Short mmCIF file of C-alpha atoms and ligand atoms in Angstrom, two decimals:
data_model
loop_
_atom_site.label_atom_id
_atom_site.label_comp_id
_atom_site.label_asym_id
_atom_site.label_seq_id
_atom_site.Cartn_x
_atom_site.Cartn_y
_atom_site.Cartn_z
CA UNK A 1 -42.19 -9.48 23.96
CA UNK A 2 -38.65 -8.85 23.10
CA UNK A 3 -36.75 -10.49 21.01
CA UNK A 4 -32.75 -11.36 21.65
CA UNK A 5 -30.94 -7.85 20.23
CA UNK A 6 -27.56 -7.83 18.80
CA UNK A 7 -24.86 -7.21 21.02
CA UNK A 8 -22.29 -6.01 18.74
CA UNK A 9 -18.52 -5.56 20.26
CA UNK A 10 -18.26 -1.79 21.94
CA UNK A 11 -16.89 0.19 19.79
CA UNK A 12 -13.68 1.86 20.91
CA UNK A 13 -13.17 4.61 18.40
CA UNK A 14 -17.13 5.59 18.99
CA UNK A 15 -16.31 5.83 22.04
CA UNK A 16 -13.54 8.22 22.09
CA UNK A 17 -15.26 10.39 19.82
CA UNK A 18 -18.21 11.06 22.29
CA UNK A 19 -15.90 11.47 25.02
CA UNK A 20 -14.42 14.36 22.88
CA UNK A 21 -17.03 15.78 21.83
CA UNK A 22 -18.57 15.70 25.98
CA UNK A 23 -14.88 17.42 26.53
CA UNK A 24 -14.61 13.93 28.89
CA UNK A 25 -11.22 12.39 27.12
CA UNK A 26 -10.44 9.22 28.55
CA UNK A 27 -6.21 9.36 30.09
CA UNK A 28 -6.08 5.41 29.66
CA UNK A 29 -8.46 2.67 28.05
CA UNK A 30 -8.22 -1.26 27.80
CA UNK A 31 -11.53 -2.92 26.70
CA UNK A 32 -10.14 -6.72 26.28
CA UNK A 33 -13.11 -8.92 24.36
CA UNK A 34 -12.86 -10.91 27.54
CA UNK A 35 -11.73 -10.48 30.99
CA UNK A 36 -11.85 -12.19 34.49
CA UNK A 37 -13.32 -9.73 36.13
CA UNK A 38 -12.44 -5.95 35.57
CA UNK A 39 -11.86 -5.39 39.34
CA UNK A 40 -9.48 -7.90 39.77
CA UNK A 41 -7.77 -7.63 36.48
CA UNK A 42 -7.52 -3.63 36.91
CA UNK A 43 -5.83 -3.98 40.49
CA UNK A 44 -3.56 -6.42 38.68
CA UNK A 45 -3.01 -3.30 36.26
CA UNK A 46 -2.40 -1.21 38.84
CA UNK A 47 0.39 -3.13 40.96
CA UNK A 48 2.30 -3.99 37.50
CA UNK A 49 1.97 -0.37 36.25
CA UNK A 50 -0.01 2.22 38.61
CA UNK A 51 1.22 5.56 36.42
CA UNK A 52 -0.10 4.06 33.41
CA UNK A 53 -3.69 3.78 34.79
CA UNK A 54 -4.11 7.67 35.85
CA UNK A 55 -7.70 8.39 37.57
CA UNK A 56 -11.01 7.87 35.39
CA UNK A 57 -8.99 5.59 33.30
CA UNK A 58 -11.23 2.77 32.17
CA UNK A 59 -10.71 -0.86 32.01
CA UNK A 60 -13.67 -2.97 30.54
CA UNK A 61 -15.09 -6.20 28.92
CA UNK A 62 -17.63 -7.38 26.63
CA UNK A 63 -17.71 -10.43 28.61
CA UNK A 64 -16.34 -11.13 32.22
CA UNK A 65 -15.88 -14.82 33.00
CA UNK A 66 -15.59 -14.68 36.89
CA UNK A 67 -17.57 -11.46 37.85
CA UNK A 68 -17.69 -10.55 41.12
CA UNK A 69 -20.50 -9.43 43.05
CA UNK A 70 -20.66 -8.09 46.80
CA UNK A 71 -20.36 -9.84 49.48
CA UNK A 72 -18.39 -13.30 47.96
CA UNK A 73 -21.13 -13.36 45.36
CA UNK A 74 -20.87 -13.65 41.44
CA UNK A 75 -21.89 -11.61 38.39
CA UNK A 76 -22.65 -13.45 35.86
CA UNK A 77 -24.45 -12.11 32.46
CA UNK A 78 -24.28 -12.95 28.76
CA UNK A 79 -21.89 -11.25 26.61
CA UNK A 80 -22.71 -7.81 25.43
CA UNK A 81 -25.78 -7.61 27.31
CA UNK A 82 -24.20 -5.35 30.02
CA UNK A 83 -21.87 -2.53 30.56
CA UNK A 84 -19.36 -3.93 32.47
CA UNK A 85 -16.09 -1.84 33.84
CA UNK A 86 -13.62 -0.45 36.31
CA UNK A 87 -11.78 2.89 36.95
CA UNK A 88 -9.30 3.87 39.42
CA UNK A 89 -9.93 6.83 41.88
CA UNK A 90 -6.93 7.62 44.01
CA UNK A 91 -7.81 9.18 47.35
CA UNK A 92 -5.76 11.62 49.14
CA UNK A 93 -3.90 11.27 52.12
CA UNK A 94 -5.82 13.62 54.19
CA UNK A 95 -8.97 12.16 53.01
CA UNK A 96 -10.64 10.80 56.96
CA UNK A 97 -11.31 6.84 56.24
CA UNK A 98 -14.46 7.03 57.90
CA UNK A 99 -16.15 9.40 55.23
CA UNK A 100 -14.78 6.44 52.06
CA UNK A 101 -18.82 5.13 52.32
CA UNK A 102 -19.58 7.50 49.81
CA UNK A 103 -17.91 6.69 47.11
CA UNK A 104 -20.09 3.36 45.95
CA UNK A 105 -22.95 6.01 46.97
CA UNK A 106 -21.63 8.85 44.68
CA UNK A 107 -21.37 6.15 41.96
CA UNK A 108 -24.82 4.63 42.03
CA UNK A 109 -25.88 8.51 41.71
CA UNK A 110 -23.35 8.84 38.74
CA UNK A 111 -24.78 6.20 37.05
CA UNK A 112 -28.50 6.72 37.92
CA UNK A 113 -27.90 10.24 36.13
CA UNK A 114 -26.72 8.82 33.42
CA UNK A 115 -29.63 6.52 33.09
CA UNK A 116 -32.02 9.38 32.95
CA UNK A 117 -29.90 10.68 29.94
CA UNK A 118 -30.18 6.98 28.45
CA UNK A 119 -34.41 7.91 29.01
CA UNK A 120 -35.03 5.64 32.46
CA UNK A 121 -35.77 7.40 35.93
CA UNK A 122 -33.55 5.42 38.00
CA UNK A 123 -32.65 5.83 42.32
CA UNK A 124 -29.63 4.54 44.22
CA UNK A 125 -30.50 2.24 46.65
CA UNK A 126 -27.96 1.82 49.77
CA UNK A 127 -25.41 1.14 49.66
CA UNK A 128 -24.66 0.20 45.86
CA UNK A 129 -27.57 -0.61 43.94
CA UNK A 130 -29.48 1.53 41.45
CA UNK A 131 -33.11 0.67 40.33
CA UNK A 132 -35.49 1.21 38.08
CA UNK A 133 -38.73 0.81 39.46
CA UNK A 134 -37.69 -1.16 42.35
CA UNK A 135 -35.63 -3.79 39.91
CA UNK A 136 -31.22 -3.69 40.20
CA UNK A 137 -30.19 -2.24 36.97
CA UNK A 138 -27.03 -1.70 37.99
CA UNK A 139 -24.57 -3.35 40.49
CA UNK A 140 -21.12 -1.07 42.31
CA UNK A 141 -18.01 -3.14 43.64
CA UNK A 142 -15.86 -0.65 45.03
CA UNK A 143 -12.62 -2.25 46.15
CA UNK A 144 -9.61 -0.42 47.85
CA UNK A 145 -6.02 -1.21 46.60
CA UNK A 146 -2.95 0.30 47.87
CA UNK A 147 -0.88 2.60 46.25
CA UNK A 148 2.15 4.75 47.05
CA UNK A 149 1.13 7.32 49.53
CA UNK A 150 -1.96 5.96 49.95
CA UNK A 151 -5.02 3.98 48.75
CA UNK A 152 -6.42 3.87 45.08
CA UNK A 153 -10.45 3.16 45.35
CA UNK A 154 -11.22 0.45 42.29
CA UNK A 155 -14.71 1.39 41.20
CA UNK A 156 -16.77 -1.29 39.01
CA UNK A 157 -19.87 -1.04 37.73
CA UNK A 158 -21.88 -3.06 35.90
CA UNK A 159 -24.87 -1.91 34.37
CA UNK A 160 -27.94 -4.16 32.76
CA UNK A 161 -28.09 -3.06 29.17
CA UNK A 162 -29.77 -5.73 26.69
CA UNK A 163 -30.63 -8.35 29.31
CA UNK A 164 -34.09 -9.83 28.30
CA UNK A 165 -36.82 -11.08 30.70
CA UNK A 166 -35.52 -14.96 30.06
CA UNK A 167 -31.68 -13.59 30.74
CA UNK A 168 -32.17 -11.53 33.83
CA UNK A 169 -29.95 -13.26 36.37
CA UNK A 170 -32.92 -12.69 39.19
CA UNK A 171 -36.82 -12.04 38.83
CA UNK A 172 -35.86 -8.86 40.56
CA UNK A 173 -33.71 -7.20 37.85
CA UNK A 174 -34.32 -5.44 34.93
CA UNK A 175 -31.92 -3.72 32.04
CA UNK A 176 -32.37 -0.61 30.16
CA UNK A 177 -33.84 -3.03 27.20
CA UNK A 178 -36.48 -3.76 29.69
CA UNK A 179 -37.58 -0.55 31.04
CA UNK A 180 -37.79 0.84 27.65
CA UNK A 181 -34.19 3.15 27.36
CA UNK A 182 -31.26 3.63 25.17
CA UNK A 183 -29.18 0.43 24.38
CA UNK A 184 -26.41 2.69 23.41
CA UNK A 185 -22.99 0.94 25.52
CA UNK A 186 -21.00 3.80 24.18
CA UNK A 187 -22.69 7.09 24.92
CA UNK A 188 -23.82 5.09 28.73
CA UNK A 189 -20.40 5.00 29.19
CA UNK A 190 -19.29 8.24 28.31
CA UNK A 191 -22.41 9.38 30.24
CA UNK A 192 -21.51 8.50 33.76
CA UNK A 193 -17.66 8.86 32.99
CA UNK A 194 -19.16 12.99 32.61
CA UNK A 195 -20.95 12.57 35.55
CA UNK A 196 -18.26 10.01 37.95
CA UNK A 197 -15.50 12.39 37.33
CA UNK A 198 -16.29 15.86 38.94
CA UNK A 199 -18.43 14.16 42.00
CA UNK A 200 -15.88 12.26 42.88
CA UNK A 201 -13.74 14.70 42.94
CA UNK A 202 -15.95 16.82 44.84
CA UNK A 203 -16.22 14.22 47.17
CA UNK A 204 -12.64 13.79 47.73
CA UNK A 205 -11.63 17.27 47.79
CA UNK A 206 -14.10 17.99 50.50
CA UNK A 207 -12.58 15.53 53.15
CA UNK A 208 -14.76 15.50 56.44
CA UNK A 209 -17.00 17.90 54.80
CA UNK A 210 -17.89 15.25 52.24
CA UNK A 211 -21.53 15.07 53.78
CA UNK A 212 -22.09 18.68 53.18
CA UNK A 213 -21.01 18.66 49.57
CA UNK A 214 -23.82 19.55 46.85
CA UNK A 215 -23.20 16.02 45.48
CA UNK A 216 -23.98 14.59 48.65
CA UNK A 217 -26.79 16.37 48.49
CA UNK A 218 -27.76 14.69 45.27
CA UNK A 219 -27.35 11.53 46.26
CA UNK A 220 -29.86 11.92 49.33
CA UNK A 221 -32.74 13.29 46.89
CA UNK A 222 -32.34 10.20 44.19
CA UNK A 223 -31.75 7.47 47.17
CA UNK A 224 -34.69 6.00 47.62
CA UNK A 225 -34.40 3.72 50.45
CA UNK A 226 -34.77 6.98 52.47
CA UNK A 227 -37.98 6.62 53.96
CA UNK A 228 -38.62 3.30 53.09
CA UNK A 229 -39.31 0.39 55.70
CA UNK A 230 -36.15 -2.05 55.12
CA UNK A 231 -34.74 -4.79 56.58
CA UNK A 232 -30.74 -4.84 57.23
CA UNK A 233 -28.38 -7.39 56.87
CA UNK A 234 -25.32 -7.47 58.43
CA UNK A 235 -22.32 -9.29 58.52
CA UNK A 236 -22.09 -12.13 60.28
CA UNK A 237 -26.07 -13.10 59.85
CA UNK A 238 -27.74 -10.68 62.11
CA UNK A 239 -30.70 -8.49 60.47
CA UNK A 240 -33.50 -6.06 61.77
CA UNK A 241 -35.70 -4.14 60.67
CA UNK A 242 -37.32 -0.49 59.98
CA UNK A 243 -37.83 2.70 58.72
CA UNK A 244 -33.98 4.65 56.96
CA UNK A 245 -34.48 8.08 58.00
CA UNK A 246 -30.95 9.47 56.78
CA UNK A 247 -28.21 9.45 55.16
CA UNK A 248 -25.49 10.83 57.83
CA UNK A 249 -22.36 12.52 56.83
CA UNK A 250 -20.38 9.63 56.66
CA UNK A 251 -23.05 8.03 54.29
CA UNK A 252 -23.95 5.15 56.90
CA UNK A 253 -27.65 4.93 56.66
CA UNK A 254 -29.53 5.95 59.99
CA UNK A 255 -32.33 3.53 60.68
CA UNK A 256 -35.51 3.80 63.08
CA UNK A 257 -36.10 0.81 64.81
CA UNK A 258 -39.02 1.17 67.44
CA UNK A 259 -38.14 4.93 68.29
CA UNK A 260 -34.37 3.85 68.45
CA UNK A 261 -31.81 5.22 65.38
CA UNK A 262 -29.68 2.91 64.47
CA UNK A 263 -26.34 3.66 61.87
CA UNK A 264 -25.72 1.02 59.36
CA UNK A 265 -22.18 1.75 57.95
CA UNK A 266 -21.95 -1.81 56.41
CA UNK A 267 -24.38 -4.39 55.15
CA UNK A 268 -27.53 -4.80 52.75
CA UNK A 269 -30.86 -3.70 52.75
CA UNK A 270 -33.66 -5.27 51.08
CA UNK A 271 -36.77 -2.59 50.54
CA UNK A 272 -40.22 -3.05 51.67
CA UNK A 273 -41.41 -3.99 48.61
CA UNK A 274 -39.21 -7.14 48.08
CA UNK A 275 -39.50 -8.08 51.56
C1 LIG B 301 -23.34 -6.39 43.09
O1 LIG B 301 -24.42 -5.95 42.79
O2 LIG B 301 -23.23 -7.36 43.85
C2 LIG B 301 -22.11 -5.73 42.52
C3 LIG B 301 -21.88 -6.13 41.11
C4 LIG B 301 -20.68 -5.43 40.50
C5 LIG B 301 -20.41 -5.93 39.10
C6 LIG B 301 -19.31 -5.14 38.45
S1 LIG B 301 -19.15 -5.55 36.75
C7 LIG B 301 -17.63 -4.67 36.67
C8 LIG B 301 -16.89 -4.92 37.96
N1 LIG B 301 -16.07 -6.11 37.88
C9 LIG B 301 -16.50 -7.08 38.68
O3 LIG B 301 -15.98 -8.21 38.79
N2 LIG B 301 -17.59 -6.67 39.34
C10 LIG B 301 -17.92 -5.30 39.04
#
């Protein structure tokens, strides 16, 4: 049984040290004791003052008060227990609109990475999710703000660190605490900065060749809704299910229904398992 750890402030100058010393420095950095939500508060950021906010900046809280979850709903955790942030991404011009699914992808990857250095296996489940053992451990908001000459993706990410059993906002969560890995806020965070930086880049550099990119690649062998039987919810109520067979190159998941594919480029899946 665990008991309630401490959740001690991050500490910023930690921080910056390990992002040295991963050759990973930080351009900007904001971590307010409390904060709305990082998403919203970052676009705010961003609209006041875009140059001071350069890519892979980071903006995070030891305690958001209005968290936002997908689809309208909330995130909502104790403070300190999670890793809770947003960076900017700016996307080129020329990058086709059509291929901006993999980004939250990309990030659950990112993350799930990191995680393995924190010592838990963790896969990305589509289209934002990563899990330990079939529990969230992590939730991706990916928001897109506009920016001069073009759009600046908003990614947030907000990752279960010290959450006990009693805390976890769902049955079906866990938190790093939980599944037996590092509680360490500071080197997580310089972890999947490391890893968020040069695949999304990759990524965006690569245009309509996104799907093609070794990172894409990546994110196919640690997503493991591929291959399970899922049912997918779409907007506006409708759901079916099946079996996800792919990952296309646009990062809409390809789903067999009765012999027929169908491409999910929007919605939620909940796995077999939880069914
Ligand atoms: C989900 O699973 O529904 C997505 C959760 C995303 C939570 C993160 S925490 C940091 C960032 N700021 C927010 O308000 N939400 C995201």
């Amino acid at each position: 049984m665990h008991t309630e750890p401490s959740r001690r402030p991050f500490d910023l100058p930690r921080f910056q040290e390990l992002c040295e010393r991963s050759r990973t420095p930080v351009a900007h950095l904001e971590w307010p004791a409390e904060l709305g939500s990082t998403n919203d508060a970052l676009a705010d950021r961003l609209t006041a003052d875009p140059q001071a906010w350069p890519d892979f900046s980071v903006l995070g809280t030891d305690f958001q008060s209005a968290g936002r979850g997908r689809l309208g709903r909330v995130w909502t955790v104790p403070p300190g227990a999670c890793l809770t942030f947003s960076v900017p991404a700016r996307v080129p011009a020329a990058f086709p609109v059509e291929m901006i699914g993999w980004l939250p992808v990309v990030t659950g990857w990112c993350v799930a990475r990191a995680l393995a250095a924190a010592g838990v296996g963790a896969g990305v489940k589509w289209p934002n999710d990563v899990l330990v053992d079939g529990r969230k451990i992590c939730g991706i908001l990916t928001r897109a703000h506009p920016s001069a000459g073009g759009t600046t993706v908003i990614i947030g990410i907000g990752i279960n660190v010290s959450l006990t059993a009693a805390e976890l906002p769902v049955p079906t969560a866990t938190s790093l605490l939980l599944a037996g890995g590092s509680t360490d806020r500071e080197a997580l965070l310089a972890g999947v900065l490391a890893e968020l930086r040069p695949a999304v880049a990759e990524v965006l550099a690569a245009g309509d060749r996104a799907g093609a990119s070794a990172t894409a690649a990546g994110v196919r062998s640690a997503m493991v809704t591929l291959g399970a039987d899922v049912r997918v919810e779409l907007p506006g109520d409708e759901h079916f299910t099946g079996r996800a067979v792919e990952l296309d190159d646009t990062a809409a998941l390809v789903v067999e229904v009765d012999g027929t594919r169908r491409r999910v480029s929007a919605g939620d899946v909940v796995h077999a398992r939880a069914l």
